[in-house]
């Protein structure tokens, strides 16, 4: 039995134990969670440094009709290991963070359900057959539902919202899997993918249907337009720790599945219509991702709460990543992987530090926060590093990823997409300014007694911050392993040494860039210190209770709200729900009179049979 | 050693040119308004005077942000090919320059927001709104240029304009040039977009030295944007003097136009940026994509 099986089993056992036996000592659940995460981290390291790929089969101890005893296959692949490593790393950080808090609501059933979720998490990334994949996909969805809706009525609403979209996602996934299984006559994912590749030769209808079903399923999971509406309330209403997981890991499941199942369908076997040399279905997916990116970037700076701006910003950048990944010609795929890594770490870190602020102050509105830079200096510096990375400020890894992505888009002449990428990062400057100022700067005497820099919270954020800076200065350390992942999927690689990168003929030495920015800053500080003595006393009068106002960016909001108010995706889904409700009420009324219901049913069946016969 | 020397020379050029241009602007505007005005070297005296004063308040974060902003702008200036070359062996990517400039603006906004001025946050929020308008115009111009040269390298852009005035982008991309001149007007905080970053409000409570750094920031801002538009639209320069003369011409046009306009309210300024400069830049992008 291999390590991944043990990791999955351990997660399930720990989850079950903490649900059944640890009701009175709930704090121990987080310790178990930390142990479980640490073990998964160990498994990830073992797989990364292992020479041979992992393959193992587990036979379930019962017989199912038609297929006999189901076999669960686990096998490692480069993308699976990459995504698993990110997910485990972020979960480990969350586990460290969670131990720092002794609030009562932290020790509800979140940790127990989350350990079960981690079993599904490992299974998704290592599944070799559809049964394992679907089983783990569902474990993740159900556990997440319980975690999101763990507490009050608001959370339950967010949970139901999430569950409804998950239901759509799973239904579409089952449809696509069914096509693969019946075509390939096998439950193995590899066989189904080989079958999907032949679909274009057999006629476009089935191929487009498969792609559409997969796209619906994975876009819903990745919270990409038009299925992003679950993410924002889920992020806002979840426990702080799970919000970190949502934006750092959860929306990557859809991206992983898209890479492994959908993108191969558009390799050389594609012979359908194209638009600007892009397969037409891919073009449609890109348009959706781009709309989502712009929409959420604008929504992010309209938000005046910490959670709202992080959630919208995360979804916006996921749209960009997905678009670049789908268009991943030449070296685009590696660029998108770097972006994805930077996104995961930066947003996880940002949410961790923001959660620290929320726990310490109990506030989340920018207009009610402020002045925390002196009360929580470490959190402040770390928050700034993550925020700067999200705004792609050199020399963070956010800038590295933007540079790679834009060079690749330019090279492939995807200029409109590059305009969107630049637009999203330009808008981010505004909301990052509001967030940093609103939370940490200015003055707010209300929090003068707070000392919020807890050791474990700082440690959990220091590690990702250092990684972000290290990757931004020396990109070679991450690009070389990511090249291997891209190569395993048949994509081109990026030429890179420790400090410099070559993309499509453009060379950039990130070491020199960092040295010039930091060197000139150091020179400026030295220049400042030369000469007159510096008094350490503060000014006698400091701006009294100066805080950022909710409507501080009203002119920009006025300009962009015209775009946002044109169409509401929430109202669209609400409309669909309302129509379903009406239909079900109508059906209910029919069956109040049994004879009428049976007549309608018989007529419907007859109609379907006649139509089927005619066609 | 050569790199260090190159950096020192470039930093000096950026500071001296920027301060000189700022001084000339003050003098020119004064003469246009029939005042005598300060001498054009007054900026240098002001800076020296401010640096020699003792600092009263120590605001570490605000000061660090302002210095980081200056460092980012100076780092961006290292990537602009002036005359014979650059301090580093670099392709001078427009993307890098753009992000360094945006880093500088974010840092200066945060730095100035930490001042003691009661209304500094409102002043800086206005500046932030304006920077978004500027950024959206600038990215459209960057992409128009990249479409034309199939590269985001400034060296490729400059060498693509060799061959005389008719090859310059001011002739081949006039719509984009007009958009970039509106952008220049705004980014140098000249009327009608003037005083969006109200420094007298923002630096209240900072020490004199910090204020000197803020003045440095504005000076380098002038240098970097005139240098960028010189490379993008006026063919760059074969030598330092040639290049600086073109920069000066651009700058003086902006200064001479200033008295013609009244100061706009922030909403109108943003509208002009987005719907006039932005639209012109977008038209140029479409022209470059599908016609030129």
PDB file of C-alpha atoms in Angstrom, chain A residues 373-374 380 384 388 391-395 399 402-403 406-407 410-411 413 415-416 418-423 425-430 432-433 436-437 440-442 506-509 512-513 516-518 520-525 527-544 546-549 552-556 558-560, chain B residues 3 7 11 51-59 61 63-64 67-68 70-72 74-75 78-79 88 90-91 93 95-96 98-100 102-103 105-106 109-110 113-122 124-126 128-129 131-132 135-136 139-140 142-143 146-147 150-152 205 209-210 213 216 266-267 270-271 274-275 282 285-286 288-290:
ATOM      1  CA  UNK A 373       0.432  49.400  11.482  1.00  0.00           C
ATOM      2  CA  UNK A 374       1.670  50.357  14.936  1.00  0.00           C
ATOM      3  CA  UNK A 380       1.277  44.927   8.410  1.00  0.00           C
ATOM      4  CA  UNK A 384       1.933  44.597   2.282  1.00  0.00           C
ATOM      5  CA  UNK A 388       2.127  44.055  -3.576  1.00  0.00           C
ATOM      6  CA  UNK A 391      -0.718  44.124  -7.664  1.00  0.00           C
ATOM      7  CA  UNK A 392       2.325  42.700  -9.537  1.00  0.00           C
ATOM      8  CA  UNK A 393       4.755  45.161  -8.008  1.00  0.00           C
ATOM      9  CA  UNK A 394       8.421  44.332  -8.747  1.00  0.00           C
ATOM     10  CA  UNK A 395      10.305  42.417  -7.416  1.00  0.00           C
ATOM     11  CA  UNK A 399       5.385  40.736 -11.183  1.00  0.00           C
ATOM     12  CA  UNK A 402       2.635  39.028 -15.075  1.00  0.00           C
ATOM     13  CA  UNK A 403       5.823  39.560 -17.044  1.00  0.00           C
ATOM     14  CA  UNK A 406       2.362  39.245 -21.011  1.00  0.00           C
ATOM     15  CA  UNK A 407       5.493  38.338 -22.951  1.00  0.00           C
ATOM     16  CA  UNK A 410       2.510  39.473 -27.010  1.00  0.00           C
ATOM     17  CA  UNK A 411       4.496  36.771 -28.748  1.00  0.00           C
ATOM     18  CA  UNK A 413      -0.346  38.243 -30.722  1.00  0.00           C
ATOM     19  CA  UNK A 415      -3.245  41.648 -27.716  1.00  0.00           C
ATOM     20  CA  UNK A 416      -6.797  42.070 -26.457  1.00  0.00           C
ATOM     21  CA  UNK A 418      -2.979  41.226 -22.777  1.00  0.00           C
ATOM     22  CA  UNK A 419      -5.014  44.441 -22.474  1.00  0.00           C
ATOM     23  CA  UNK A 420      -7.312  42.624 -20.051  1.00  0.00           C
ATOM     24  CA  UNK A 421      -4.365  41.296 -18.025  1.00  0.00           C
ATOM     25  CA  UNK A 422      -2.941  44.816 -17.736  1.00  0.00           C
ATOM     26  CA  UNK A 423      -6.374  46.267 -16.940  1.00  0.00           C
ATOM     27  CA  UNK A 425      -3.526  44.580 -12.543  1.00  0.00           C
ATOM     28  CA  UNK A 426      -3.978  48.345 -12.986  1.00  0.00           C
ATOM     29  CA  UNK A 427      -7.323  48.277 -11.206  1.00  0.00           C
ATOM     30  CA  UNK A 428      -5.713  46.229  -8.453  1.00  0.00           C
ATOM     31  CA  UNK A 429      -3.488  49.221  -7.564  1.00  0.00           C
ATOM     32  CA  UNK A 430      -6.588  51.100  -6.409  1.00  0.00           C
ATOM     33  CA  UNK A 432      -4.668  47.466  -2.777  1.00  0.00           C
ATOM     34  CA  UNK A 433      -4.184  51.114  -1.808  1.00  0.00           C
ATOM     35  CA  UNK A 436      -3.494  48.857   3.012  1.00  0.00           C
ATOM     36  CA  UNK A 437      -4.575  52.356   3.993  1.00  0.00           C
ATOM     37  CA  UNK A 440      -3.251  49.733   8.680  1.00  0.00           C
ATOM     38  CA  UNK A 441      -2.634  53.443   8.089  1.00  0.00           C
ATOM     39  CA  UNK A 442      -4.222  56.601   9.351  1.00  0.00           C
ATOM     40  CA  UNK A 506      12.766  38.674 -24.415  1.00  0.00           C
ATOM     41  CA  UNK A 507      15.374  38.455 -21.693  1.00  0.00           C
ATOM     42  CA  UNK A 508      14.873  39.721 -18.172  1.00  0.00           C
ATOM     43  CA  UNK A 509      17.312  39.603 -15.282  1.00  0.00           C
ATOM     44  CA  UNK A 512      19.332  43.017 -11.402  1.00  0.00           C
ATOM     45  CA  UNK A 513      15.805  44.414 -11.234  1.00  0.00           C
ATOM     46  CA  UNK A 516      18.342  48.121  -8.541  1.00  0.00           C
ATOM     47  CA  UNK A 517      15.054  48.683  -6.667  1.00  0.00           C
ATOM     48  CA  UNK A 518      16.411  47.627  -3.262  1.00  0.00           C
ATOM     49  CA  UNK A 520      18.337  52.564  -4.825  1.00  0.00           C
ATOM     50  CA  UNK A 521      15.995  52.411  -1.820  1.00  0.00           C
ATOM     51  CA  UNK A 522      18.956  51.722   0.460  1.00  0.00           C
ATOM     52  CA  UNK A 523      20.843  54.578  -1.200  1.00  0.00           C
ATOM     53  CA  UNK A 524      17.857  56.873  -0.599  1.00  0.00           C
ATOM     54  CA  UNK A 525      17.694  55.928   3.080  1.00  0.00           C
ATOM     55  CA  UNK A 527      21.046  59.847   1.747  1.00  0.00           C
ATOM     56  CA  UNK A 528      18.290  60.721   4.193  1.00  0.00           C
ATOM     57  CA  UNK A 529      20.392  59.800   7.203  1.00  0.00           C
ATOM     58  CA  UNK A 530      23.336  61.947   6.105  1.00  0.00           C
ATOM     59  CA  UNK A 531      23.278  65.370   7.689  1.00  0.00           C
ATOM     60  CA  UNK A 532      20.816  66.763  10.239  1.00  0.00           C
ATOM     61  CA  UNK A 533      19.872  64.785  13.323  1.00  0.00           C
ATOM     62  CA  UNK A 534      16.521  63.032  13.216  1.00  0.00           C
ATOM     63  CA  UNK A 535      14.148  63.693  16.055  1.00  0.00           C
ATOM     64  CA  UNK A 536      12.202  60.606  17.047  1.00  0.00           C
ATOM     65  CA  UNK A 537       9.299  62.503  18.520  1.00  0.00           C
ATOM     66  CA  UNK A 538       6.067  62.354  16.620  1.00  0.00           C
ATOM     67  CA  UNK A 539       4.156  65.420  15.613  1.00  0.00           C
ATOM     68  CA  UNK A 540       2.106  66.944  18.382  1.00  0.00           C
ATOM     69  CA  UNK A 541      -1.091  66.684  16.414  1.00  0.00           C
ATOM     70  CA  UNK A 542      -1.943  63.552  14.487  1.00  0.00           C
ATOM     71  CA  UNK A 543      -4.963  63.367  12.238  1.00  0.00           C
ATOM     72  CA  UNK A 544      -7.762  62.661  14.672  1.00  0.00           C
ATOM     73  CA  UNK A 546      -8.713  59.728  10.264  1.00  0.00           C
ATOM     74  CA  UNK A 547     -10.081  56.734   8.390  1.00  0.00           C
ATOM     75  CA  UNK A 548     -10.908  55.862   4.852  1.00  0.00           C
ATOM     76  CA  UNK A 549     -14.449  56.564   3.727  1.00  0.00           C
ATOM     77  CA  UNK A 552     -13.692  57.441  -1.345  1.00  0.00           C
ATOM     78  CA  UNK A 553     -13.430  56.207  -4.945  1.00  0.00           C
ATOM     79  CA  UNK A 554     -16.913  57.330  -5.927  1.00  0.00           C
ATOM     80  CA  UNK A 555     -15.919  58.897  -9.297  1.00  0.00           C
ATOM     81  CA  UNK A 556     -14.393  55.621 -10.535  1.00  0.00           C
ATOM     82  CA  UNK A 558     -19.694  55.935 -11.010  1.00  0.00           C
ATOM     83  CA  UNK A 559     -17.876  55.233 -14.264  1.00  0.00           C
ATOM     84  CA  UNK A 560     -17.717  51.472 -13.837  1.00  0.00           C
TER      85      UNK A 560
ATOM     86  CA  UNK B   3      27.162  49.076 -14.151  1.00  0.00           C
ATOM     87  CA  UNK B   7      23.572  53.783 -12.588  1.00  0.00           C
ATOM     88  CA  UNK B  11      20.387  58.774 -11.559  1.00  0.00           C
ATOM     89  CA  UNK B  51      17.885  68.826   2.876  1.00  0.00           C
ATOM     90  CA  UNK B  52      19.958  71.034   5.162  1.00  0.00           C
ATOM     91  CA  UNK B  53      17.091  71.488   7.608  1.00  0.00           C
ATOM     92  CA  UNK B  54      16.663  69.200  10.569  1.00  0.00           C
ATOM     93  CA  UNK B  55      13.861  66.682  10.388  1.00  0.00           C
ATOM     94  CA  UNK B  56      11.168  67.283  12.994  1.00  0.00           C
ATOM     95  CA  UNK B  57       9.015  64.217  12.598  1.00  0.00           C
ATOM     96  CA  UNK B  58      10.108  60.674  12.007  1.00  0.00           C
ATOM     97  CA  UNK B  59       7.467  58.745  10.122  1.00  0.00           C
ATOM     98  CA  UNK B  61       6.695  54.002   6.940  1.00  0.00           C
ATOM     99  CA  UNK B  63       9.378  58.012   4.451  1.00  0.00           C
ATOM    100  CA  UNK B  64      10.248  54.460   3.345  1.00  0.00           C
ATOM    101  CA  UNK B  67      12.025  56.589  -0.954  1.00  0.00           C
ATOM    102  CA  UNK B  68      10.805  53.290  -2.454  1.00  0.00           C
ATOM    103  CA  UNK B  70      11.745  57.300  -5.994  1.00  0.00           C
ATOM    104  CA  UNK B  71      13.847  54.132  -6.228  1.00  0.00           C
ATOM    105  CA  UNK B  72      11.183  52.473  -8.418  1.00  0.00           C
ATOM    106  CA  UNK B  74      14.809  55.601 -10.961  1.00  0.00           C
ATOM    107  CA  UNK B  75      14.940  51.846 -11.595  1.00  0.00           C
ATOM    108  CA  UNK B  78      17.483  52.596 -16.060  1.00  0.00           C
ATOM    109  CA  UNK B  79      15.458  50.636 -18.599  1.00  0.00           C
ATOM    110  CA  UNK B  88      22.380  47.301 -17.949  1.00  0.00           C
ATOM    111  CA  UNK B  90      18.692  44.842 -21.004  1.00  0.00           C
ATOM    112  CA  UNK B  91      16.072  44.824 -23.761  1.00  0.00           C
ATOM    113  CA  UNK B  93      10.870  46.038 -21.703  1.00  0.00           C
ATOM    114  CA  UNK B  95       6.103  45.994 -19.233  1.00  0.00           C
ATOM    115  CA  UNK B  96       8.859  46.282 -16.641  1.00  0.00           C
ATOM    116  CA  UNK B  98       5.055  50.212 -16.580  1.00  0.00           C
ATOM    117  CA  UNK B  99       4.989  48.067 -13.438  1.00  0.00           C
ATOM    118  CA  UNK B 100       7.865  50.005 -11.883  1.00  0.00           C
ATOM    119  CA  UNK B 102       2.811  51.815 -10.982  1.00  0.00           C
ATOM    120  CA  UNK B 103       4.860  50.562  -8.005  1.00  0.00           C
ATOM    121  CA  UNK B 105       2.657  55.580  -7.660  1.00  0.00           C
ATOM    122  CA  UNK B 106       1.267  53.076  -5.184  1.00  0.00           C
ATOM    123  CA  UNK B 109       0.172  57.329  -2.415  1.00  0.00           C
ATOM    124  CA  UNK B 110       0.743  55.192   0.659  1.00  0.00           C
ATOM    125  CA  UNK B 113      -1.306  59.173   3.064  1.00  0.00           C
ATOM    126  CA  UNK B 114       0.743  58.700   6.229  1.00  0.00           C
ATOM    127  CA  UNK B 115       1.249  62.436   6.574  1.00  0.00           C
ATOM    128  CA  UNK B 116      -0.436  64.448   9.282  1.00  0.00           C
ATOM    129  CA  UNK B 117      -2.561  66.391   6.831  1.00  0.00           C
ATOM    130  CA  UNK B 118      -6.178  66.092   7.862  1.00  0.00           C
ATOM    131  CA  UNK B 119      -7.306  65.798   4.256  1.00  0.00           C
ATOM    132  CA  UNK B 120      -4.323  63.918   2.877  1.00  0.00           C
ATOM    133  CA  UNK B 121      -6.276  60.709   2.378  1.00  0.00           C
ATOM    134  CA  UNK B 122      -8.863  62.532   0.256  1.00  0.00           C
ATOM    135  CA  UNK B 124      -4.444  60.834  -2.302  1.00  0.00           C
ATOM    136  CA  UNK B 125      -7.677  59.031  -3.091  1.00  0.00           C
ATOM    137  CA  UNK B 126      -8.217  61.592  -5.876  1.00  0.00           C
ATOM    138  CA  UNK B 128      -5.386  57.186  -6.974  1.00  0.00           C
ATOM    139  CA  UNK B 129      -8.466  57.633  -9.136  1.00  0.00           C
ATOM    140  CA  UNK B 131      -3.644  57.133 -11.646  1.00  0.00           C
ATOM    141  CA  UNK B 132      -6.167  54.507 -12.741  1.00  0.00           C
ATOM    142  CA  UNK B 135      -2.776  53.560 -16.226  1.00  0.00           C
ATOM    143  CA  UNK B 136      -5.617  52.569 -18.549  1.00  0.00           C
ATOM    144  CA  UNK B 139      -1.528  50.212 -21.142  1.00  0.00           C
ATOM    145  CA  UNK B 140      -3.468  50.820 -24.349  1.00  0.00           C
ATOM    146  CA  UNK B 142       1.897  50.066 -24.681  1.00  0.00           C
ATOM    147  CA  UNK B 143      -0.127  47.474 -26.528  1.00  0.00           C
ATOM    148  CA  UNK B 146       3.787  46.317 -29.150  1.00  0.00           C
ATOM    149  CA  UNK B 147       1.385  45.496 -31.978  1.00  0.00           C
ATOM    150  CA  UNK B 150       5.804  42.934 -32.428  1.00  0.00           C
ATOM    151  CA  UNK B 151       7.942  43.524 -29.359  1.00  0.00           C
ATOM    152  CA  UNK B 152       7.638  45.356 -26.073  1.00  0.00           C
ATOM    153  CA  UNK B 205       3.567  67.183   9.157  1.00  0.00           C
ATOM    154  CA  UNK B 209      13.879  66.300   4.166  1.00  0.00           C
ATOM    155  CA  UNK B 210      10.890  64.111   3.407  1.00  0.00           C
ATOM    156  CA  UNK B 213      12.205  63.620  -1.400  1.00  0.00           C
ATOM    157  CA  UNK B 216      12.613  64.666  -6.119  1.00  0.00           C
ATOM    158  CA  UNK B 266     -11.854  64.967 -10.513  1.00  0.00           C
ATOM    159  CA  UNK B 267     -14.856  63.307 -12.137  1.00  0.00           C
ATOM    160  CA  UNK B 270     -11.250  61.015 -15.062  1.00  0.00           C
ATOM    161  CA  UNK B 271     -13.889  61.181 -17.807  1.00  0.00           C
ATOM    162  CA  UNK B 274     -11.014  57.455 -19.971  1.00  0.00           C
ATOM    163  CA  UNK B 275     -13.302  58.665 -22.728  1.00  0.00           C
ATOM    164  CA  UNK B 282      -7.915  52.500 -28.298  1.00  0.00           C
ATOM    165  CA  UNK B 285      -4.717  50.155 -31.098  1.00  0.00           C
ATOM    166  CA  UNK B 286      -7.496  49.140 -33.481  1.00  0.00           C
ATOM    167  CA  UNK B 288      -2.487  49.107 -35.554  1.00  0.00           C
ATOM    168  CA  UNK B 289      -4.251  45.772 -35.178  1.00  0.00           C
ATOM    169  CA  UNK B 290      -6.355  45.767 -38.301  1.00  0.00           C
TER     170      UNK B 290
END
